[in-house]
XYZ file of N, CA and C in Angstrom:
546
model
N 0.833 -1.186 0.000
C 0.000 0.000 0.000
C 0.872 1.242 0.000
N 0.255 2.401 0.122
C 1.005 3.645 0.011
C 1.967 3.827 1.180
N 1.651 3.266 2.370
C 2.549 3.386 3.528
C 3.896 2.743 3.210
N 3.852 1.571 2.632
C 5.086 0.858 2.317
C 5.842 1.577 1.208
N 5.117 2.056 0.189
C 5.771 2.746 -0.916
C 6.513 3.982 -0.436
N 5.860 4.789 0.394
C 6.504 6.013 0.856
C 7.581 5.722 1.874
N 7.430 4.673 2.673
C 8.489 4.288 3.600
C 9.714 3.844 2.831
N 9.501 3.063 1.776
C 10.622 2.648 0.945
C 11.245 3.843 0.240
N 10.428 4.802 -0.152
C 10.958 5.991 -0.804
C 11.859 6.767 0.144
N 11.441 6.876 1.431
C 12.262 7.562 2.423
C 13.572 6.810 2.607
N 13.492 5.486 2.684
C 14.698 4.678 2.843
C 15.600 4.824 1.620
N 15.003 4.881 0.433
C 15.781 4.986 -0.795
C 16.532 6.304 -0.887
N 15.855 7.394 -0.561
C 16.563 8.659 -0.714
C 17.619 8.813 0.350
N 17.468 8.119 1.495
C 18.540 8.152 2.486
C 19.776 7.445 1.950
N 19.562 6.387 1.197
C 20.696 5.633 0.670
C 21.108 6.106 -0.724
N 20.228 6.864 -1.395
C 20.440 7.328 -2.764
C 20.698 6.165 -3.719
N 20.051 5.044 -3.456
C 20.131 3.866 -4.309
C 18.710 3.431 -4.644
N 18.556 2.687 -5.720
C 17.255 2.170 -6.108
C 17.029 0.851 -5.406
N 15.857 0.690 -4.819
C 15.518 -0.535 -4.102
C 14.511 -1.295 -4.941
N 14.941 -2.359 -5.581
C 14.088 -3.126 -6.474
C 13.780 -4.467 -5.846
N 12.573 -4.617 -5.354
C 12.166 -5.881 -4.745
C 10.678 -6.049 -5.009
N 10.277 -7.224 -5.457
C 8.869 -7.428 -5.779
C 8.023 -7.552 -4.530
N 8.573 -8.091 -3.452
C 7.823 -8.229 -2.205
C 8.230 -7.101 -1.275
N 7.506 -5.992 -1.328
C 7.862 -4.851 -0.504
C 6.916 -4.656 0.660
N 6.021 -5.590 0.901
C 5.087 -5.458 2.003
C 5.690 -6.019 3.278
N 5.576 -5.294 4.431
C 6.045 -5.860 5.683
C 5.140 -7.022 6.092
N 5.656 -7.955 6.900
C 4.846 -9.112 7.273
C 3.628 -8.709 8.074
N 2.522 -9.415 7.865
C 1.303 -9.124 8.602
C 1.366 -9.791 9.964
N 0.686 -9.177 10.936
C 0.755 -9.702 12.289
C -0.234 -10.822 12.536
N -1.130 -11.065 11.637
C -2.104 -12.148 11.858
C -3.401 -11.567 12.390
N -3.705 -11.852 13.649
C -4.965 -11.406 14.234
C -4.878 -9.952 14.650
N -5.994 -9.244 14.486
C -6.064 -7.875 14.949
C -6.526 -7.900 16.395
N -6.221 -6.832 17.137
C -6.598 -6.758 18.535
C -8.111 -6.620 18.633
N -8.774 -7.507 19.394
C -10.222 -7.411 19.513
C -10.611 -6.227 20.386
N -11.799 -5.709 20.142
C -12.294 -4.605 20.953
C -13.098 -5.178 22.114
N -12.831 -4.667 23.301
C -13.546 -5.134 24.488
C -14.718 -4.198 24.735
N -15.876 -4.736 25.097
C -17.034 -3.900 25.361
C -17.232 -3.784 26.856
N -17.501 -2.565 27.278
C -17.727 -2.280 28.682
C -19.227 -2.393 28.936
N -19.601 -3.067 30.003
C -21.014 -3.226 30.327
C -21.596 -1.862 30.679
N -22.736 -1.502 30.091
C -23.300 -0.182 30.372
C -23.869 -0.121 31.787
N -23.593 0.997 32.459
C -24.154 1.214 33.777
C -25.390 2.080 33.625
N -26.019 2.361 34.727
C -27.263 3.117 34.691
C -27.034 4.505 34.103
N -27.794 4.885 33.101
C -27.679 6.196 32.484
C -26.564 6.290 31.439
N -25.886 5.174 31.127
C -24.812 5.184 30.139
C -25.196 4.355 28.930
N -24.523 4.611 27.807
C -24.714 3.820 26.608
C -23.584 2.823 26.496
N -23.719 1.890 25.543
C -22.638 0.935 25.293
C -21.398 1.682 24.819
N -20.237 1.353 25.374
C -18.984 1.990 24.998
C -18.022 0.899 24.562
N -17.421 1.074 23.387
C -16.432 0.115 22.904
C -15.053 0.702 23.123
N -14.181 -0.054 23.788
C -12.845 0.409 24.118
C -11.839 -0.541 23.488
N -10.868 0.006 22.770
C -9.816 -0.837 22.192
C -8.853 -1.254 23.290
N -8.442 -2.509 23.266
C -7.539 -3.000 24.298
C -6.203 -3.364 23.692
N -5.174 -3.251 24.516
C -3.840 -3.655 24.098
C -3.436 -4.878 24.898
N -2.424 -5.566 24.422
C -1.899 -6.703 25.168
C -1.245 -6.176 26.434
N -1.253 -6.940 27.536
C -0.651 -6.467 28.773
C 0.831 -6.151 28.579
N 1.257 -4.992 29.089
C 2.633 -4.557 28.900
C 3.603 -5.321 29.793
N 3.116 -5.891 30.881
C 3.990 -6.566 31.831
C 4.536 -7.879 31.278
N 3.848 -8.487 30.302
C 4.293 -9.766 29.746
C 5.436 -9.554 28.774
N 6.503 -10.279 28.968
C 7.618 -10.230 28.038
C 7.721 -11.564 27.346
N 8.106 -11.516 26.089
C 8.309 -12.756 25.344
C 9.581 -13.422 25.864
N 9.570 -14.742 26.064
C 10.774 -15.406 26.550
C 11.883 -15.326 25.511
N 13.079 -14.967 25.975
C 14.188 -14.825 25.037
C 15.018 -16.094 24.994
N 15.197 -16.612 23.783
C 16.011 -17.786 23.497
C 15.594 -19.006 24.315
N 14.329 -19.117 24.620
C 13.813 -20.281 25.325
C 12.797 -20.973 24.430
N 12.551 -22.228 24.720
C 11.539 -22.967 23.971
C 10.172 -22.387 24.288
N 9.225 -22.425 23.357
C 7.892 -21.891 23.626
C 7.221 -22.674 24.751
N 6.420 -21.954 25.550
C 5.729 -22.597 26.666
C 4.694 -23.576 26.147
N 4.536 -24.647 26.860
C 3.554 -25.651 26.483
C 2.483 -25.703 27.556
N 1.242 -25.772 27.113
C 0.140 -25.859 28.052
C -0.617 -27.148 27.807
N -1.225 -27.649 28.867
C -1.973 -28.905 28.752
C -3.394 -28.602 28.308
N -3.868 -29.363 27.355
C -5.240 -29.211 26.870
C -6.154 -30.078 27.734
N -7.451 -29.914 27.566
C -8.412 -30.711 28.322
C -8.257 -32.177 27.924
N -8.342 -33.102 28.910
C -8.173 -34.520 28.590
C -9.273 -35.008 27.661
N -8.893 -35.906 26.769
C -9.849 -36.459 25.809
C -10.874 -37.326 26.529
N -12.059 -37.381 25.959
C -13.118 -38.202 26.557
C -12.721 -39.666 26.430
N -12.806 -40.388 27.496
C -12.427 -41.801 27.483
C -11.925 -42.197 28.855
N -11.013 -43.132 28.873
C -10.483 -43.606 30.143
C -9.689 -42.498 30.813
N -9.699 -42.471 32.143
C -9.021 -41.428 32.910
C -7.519 -41.544 32.855
N -6.955 -42.664 32.418
C -5.520 -42.875 32.411
C -4.824 -42.407 31.151
N -5.542 -41.771 30.192
C -4.927 -41.343 28.942
C -4.039 -40.118 29.156
N -3.021 -39.973 28.288
C -2.113 -38.835 28.389
C -2.792 -37.564 27.891
N -2.333 -36.410 28.443
C -2.857 -35.124 28.022
C -2.104 -34.659 26.785
N -2.822 -34.062 25.861
C -2.218 -33.571 24.631
C -1.614 -32.185 24.895
N -0.352 -31.984 24.483
C 0.317 -30.712 24.716
C 0.173 -29.819 23.480
N -0.097 -28.541 23.739
C -0.288 -27.570 22.670
C 0.760 -26.476 22.846
N 1.413 -26.102 21.739
C 2.409 -25.028 21.821
C 1.761 -23.689 21.522
N 2.272 -22.648 22.164
C 1.773 -21.293 21.954
C 2.629 -20.582 20.932
N 1.991 -19.814 20.095
C 2.703 -19.050 19.077
C 3.017 -17.667 19.645
N 4.274 -17.233 19.527
C 4.628 -15.909 20.033
C 4.094 -14.841 19.084
N 3.800 -13.647 19.625
C 3.239 -12.555 18.841
C 4.306 -11.967 17.926
N 3.978 -11.786 16.660
C 4.927 -11.222 15.696
C 4.954 -9.702 15.821
N 6.131 -9.148 15.681
C 6.311 -7.700 15.760
C 6.697 -7.197 14.377
N 5.994 -6.176 13.896
C 6.293 -5.610 12.579
C 7.439 -4.616 12.692
N 8.491 -4.841 11.915
C 9.604 -3.898 11.848
C 10.037 -3.761 10.389
N 10.865 -2.760 10.147
C 11.407 -2.539 8.818
C 12.829 -3.071 8.721
N 13.250 -3.895 9.683
C 14.651 -4.299 9.757
C 15.117 -5.065 8.525
N 14.295 -5.952 7.987
C 14.729 -6.713 6.815
C 14.909 -5.804 5.600
N 14.040 -4.815 5.451
C 14.131 -3.886 4.327
C 15.329 -2.949 4.488
N 15.548 -2.484 5.723
C 16.700 -1.638 5.994
C 18.004 -2.383 5.721
N 18.024 -3.655 6.106
C 19.223 -4.462 5.900
C 19.514 -4.644 4.406
N 18.461 -4.874 3.608
C 18.641 -5.026 2.158
C 19.199 -3.744 1.530
N 18.681 -2.597 1.952
C 19.160 -1.327 1.412
C 20.601 -1.079 1.847
N 20.924 -1.394 3.105
C 22.292 -1.229 3.594
C 23.266 -2.067 2.777
N 22.880 -3.292 2.454
C 23.760 -4.171 1.686
C 23.895 -3.707 0.239
N 22.887 -3.004 -0.292
C 23.001 -2.435 -1.628
C 24.005 -1.290 -1.648
N 23.983 -0.471 -0.581
C 24.838 0.710 -0.518
C 26.252 0.352 -0.076
N 26.364 -0.405 1.034
C 27.655 -0.803 1.596
C 27.630 -2.301 1.891
N 27.990 -3.129 0.921
C 27.908 -4.587 1.106
C 28.758 -5.132 2.247
N 29.842 -4.447 2.587
C 30.741 -4.963 3.621
C 30.362 -4.489 5.032
N 29.398 -3.597 5.159
C 29.049 -3.003 6.446
C 27.890 -3.733 7.098
N 27.989 -3.908 8.412
C 26.903 -4.506 9.190
C 26.214 -3.434 10.017
N 25.211 -3.853 10.796
C 24.482 -2.916 11.651
C 24.108 -3.622 12.943
N 24.259 -2.931 14.065
C 23.945 -3.528 15.361
C 22.440 -3.533 15.588
N 22.016 -4.315 16.555
C 20.590 -4.403 16.880
C 20.064 -3.061 17.368
N 20.878 -2.373 18.170
C 20.453 -1.079 18.697
C 20.321 -0.046 17.582
N 21.270 -0.039 16.659
C 21.201 0.892 15.526
C 19.999 0.584 14.650
N 19.708 -0.714 14.467
C 18.533 -1.111 13.682
C 17.260 -0.638 14.368
N 17.217 -0.745 15.682
C 16.059 -0.278 16.449
C 15.876 1.228 16.295
N 16.977 1.973 16.319
C 16.912 3.431 16.149
C 16.409 3.780 14.754
N 16.918 3.085 13.731
C 16.463 3.333 12.361
C 14.982 2.993 12.197
N 14.539 1.911 12.838
C 13.128 1.516 12.775
C 12.247 2.597 13.414
N 12.686 3.128 14.559
C 11.944 4.213 15.219
C 11.916 5.457 14.341
N 13.032 5.733 13.671
C 13.118 6.883 12.781
C 12.108 6.770 11.641
N 12.040 5.604 11.023
C 11.112 5.410 9.902
C 9.666 5.533 10.376
N 9.349 4.930 11.531
C 7.989 5.050 12.070
C 7.645 6.499 12.390
N 8.607 7.256 12.932
C 8.370 8.657 13.269
C 8.124 9.487 12.006
N 8.970 9.312 10.996
C 8.803 10.058 9.740
C 7.474 9.699 9.083
N 7.133 8.400 9.118
C 5.859 7.985 8.533
C 4.691 8.667 9.239
N 4.715 8.691 10.577
C 3.630 9.324 11.330
C 3.525 10.811 11.014
N 4.663 11.486 10.929
C 4.644 12.923 10.613
C 4.055 13.176 9.226
N 4.508 12.398 8.250
C 4.023 12.590 6.877
C 2.541 12.257 6.781
N 2.125 11.164 7.424
C 0.716 10.762 7.365
C -0.190 11.787 8.033
N 0.222 12.320 9.181
C -0.631 13.308 9.853
C -0.708 14.604 9.059
N 0.419 15.034 8.480
C 0.405 16.256 7.661
C -0.436 16.064 6.404
N -0.332 14.889 5.776
C -1.139 14.607 4.584
C -2.618 14.558 4.945
N -2.924 14.034 6.111
C -4.317 14.019 6.572
C -4.866 15.421 6.762
N -4.035 16.307 7.327
C -4.455 17.704 7.499
C -4.695 18.374 6.141
N -3.801 18.098 5.186
C -3.952 18.683 3.839
C -5.217 18.177 3.155
N -5.496 16.887 3.305
C -6.702 16.321 2.689
C -7.959 16.901 3.330
N -7.938 17.045 4.648
C -9.080 17.602 5.362
C -9.311 19.056 4.931
N -8.212 19.803 4.779
C -8.313 21.206 4.353
C -8.897 21.312 2.947
N -8.566 20.366 2.089
C -9.068 20.366 0.712
C -10.483 19.795 0.627
N -10.989 19.246 1.725
C -12.332 18.685 1.734
C -12.402 17.277 1.168
N -11.270 16.598 1.086
C -11.231 15.247 0.542
C -11.133 14.226 1.665
N -11.694 13.060 1.438
C -11.605 11.986 2.433
C -10.566 10.951 2.042
N -9.894 11.194 0.916
C -8.925 10.237 0.402
C -7.539 10.851 0.361
N -6.542 10.078 0.853
C -5.151 10.516 0.737
C -4.627 10.060 -0.619
N -4.268 10.997 -1.444
C -3.696 10.651 -2.744
C -2.193 10.915 -2.707
N -1.532 10.572 -3.797
C -0.089 10.803 -3.862
C 0.227 12.297 -3.825
N -0.714 13.112 -4.250
C -0.498 14.562 -4.222
C -0.375 15.077 -2.794
N -1.255 14.614 -1.895
C -1.181 15.028 -0.485
C 0.103 14.528 0.169
N 0.480 13.283 -0.152
C 1.705 12.719 0.409
C 2.912 13.530 -0.064
N 2.941 13.863 -1.347
C 4.056 14.627 -1.903
C 4.144 16.015 -1.273
N 3.007 16.660 -1.080
C 2.994 17.983 -0.447
C 3.454 17.894 1.002
N 3.028 16.850 1.707
C 3.434 16.665 3.105
C 4.935 16.428 3.208
N 5.498 15.673 2.277
C 6.942 15.428 2.262
C 7.685 16.735 2.044
N 7.194 17.573 1.122
C 7.840 18.865 0.859
C 7.779 19.774 2.077
N 6.678 19.680 2.849
C 6.543 20.529 4.035
C 7.395 20.038 5.201
N 7.536 18.740 5.355
C 8.200 18.192 6.539
C 9.705 18.055 6.365
N 10.148 17.534 5.242
C 11.581 17.297 5.049
C 12.271 18.567 4.548
N 13.494 18.808 4.989
C 14.192 20.032 4.591
C 14.843 19.914 3.216
N 14.828 21.028 2.463
C 15.533 21.253 1.210
C 15.815 20.088 0.292
N 17.106 19.735 0.196
C 17.574 18.712 -0.737
C 16.984 17.344 -0.423
N 16.772 17.072 0.865
C 16.198 15.790 1.280
C 14.781 15.636 0.731
N 14.007 16.725 0.733
C 12.647 16.690 0.195
C 12.663 16.438 -1.307
N 13.605 17.038 -2.009
C 13.689 16.843 -3.464
C 13.980 15.386 -3.801
N 14.945 14.781 -3.075
C 15.269 13.373 -3.308
C 14.082 12.477 -2.956
N 13.403 12.800 -1.848
C 12.262 11.988 -1.426
C 11.144 12.032 -2.454
N 10.873 13.216 -2.980
C 9.813 13.366 -3.977
C 10.162 12.600 -5.252
N 11.421 12.695 -5.685
C 11.799 11.989 -6.919
C 11.735 10.474 -6.726
N 12.197 9.977 -5.576
C 12.148 8.531 -5.313
C 10.704 8.051 -5.154
N 9.867 8.849 -4.498
C 8.460 8.492 -4.337
C 7.740 8.452 -5.666
N 7.997 9.439 -6.523
C 7.393 9.474 -7.855
C 7.830 8.265 -8.670
N 9.120 7.918 -8.570
C 9.639 6.762 -9.292
C 8.971 5.471 -8.803
N 8.797 5.346 -7.471
C 8.172 4.144 -6.899
C 6.717 4.013 -7.327
N 5.974 5.124 -7.314
C 4.563 5.093 -7.712
C 4.440 4.771 -9.197
N 5.311 5.346 -10.015
C 5.284 5.075 -11.468
C 5.562 3.595 -11.737
N 6.544 3.050 -11.037
C 6.886 1.630 -11.221
C 5.709 0.740 -10.789
N 5.052 1.114 -9.690
C 3.927 0.330 -9.179
C 2.747 0.362 -10.146
N 2.430 1.545 -10.671
C 1.282 1.661 -11.583
C 1.556 0.985 -12.925
N 2.816 1.006 -13.380
C 3.130 0.374 -14.655
C 3.137 -1.160 -14.546
N 3.429 -1.681 -13.354
C 3.474 -3.149 -13.189
C 2.079 -3.748 -13.023
N 1.113 -2.976 -12.548
C -0.236 -3.535 -12.346
C -1.249 -3.089 -13.358
């Protein structure tokens, strides 16, 4: 979608290299977070509140996944319990894409986990800034749709000078390539 295209465009102009990959979508997380409903009290209406996973739980590092016992099968009481493994929650990052671009620019250079985390935060921050500015521009124009024009204008407003020019050219190139392939 446009989020991935513009994120790749930002990554491309940072490296000043062309990033050619047919699979440019970040991995999907699977299930979406369900919305929890609060029971209405006297004089209140139904309220739907989005919930997040508990922050106190940490994923086990370098350990085997936890196994839980399922309910015993119907039959004799002496049968063994079936063990079920839990799937850990997937986290969406741009690390694989950043690594590919780094290897295109500097094949002999590596990157630490902390530096990758900083770059991932940087891309998410730039994406949020561009998306919010494009949303404001679309709202001002009376449109409910974000087009490439709003994204391009937001990039010109947020990024400074030469960086904005490179970003716009890389974004235009990415959109042209996408439209010509489909």
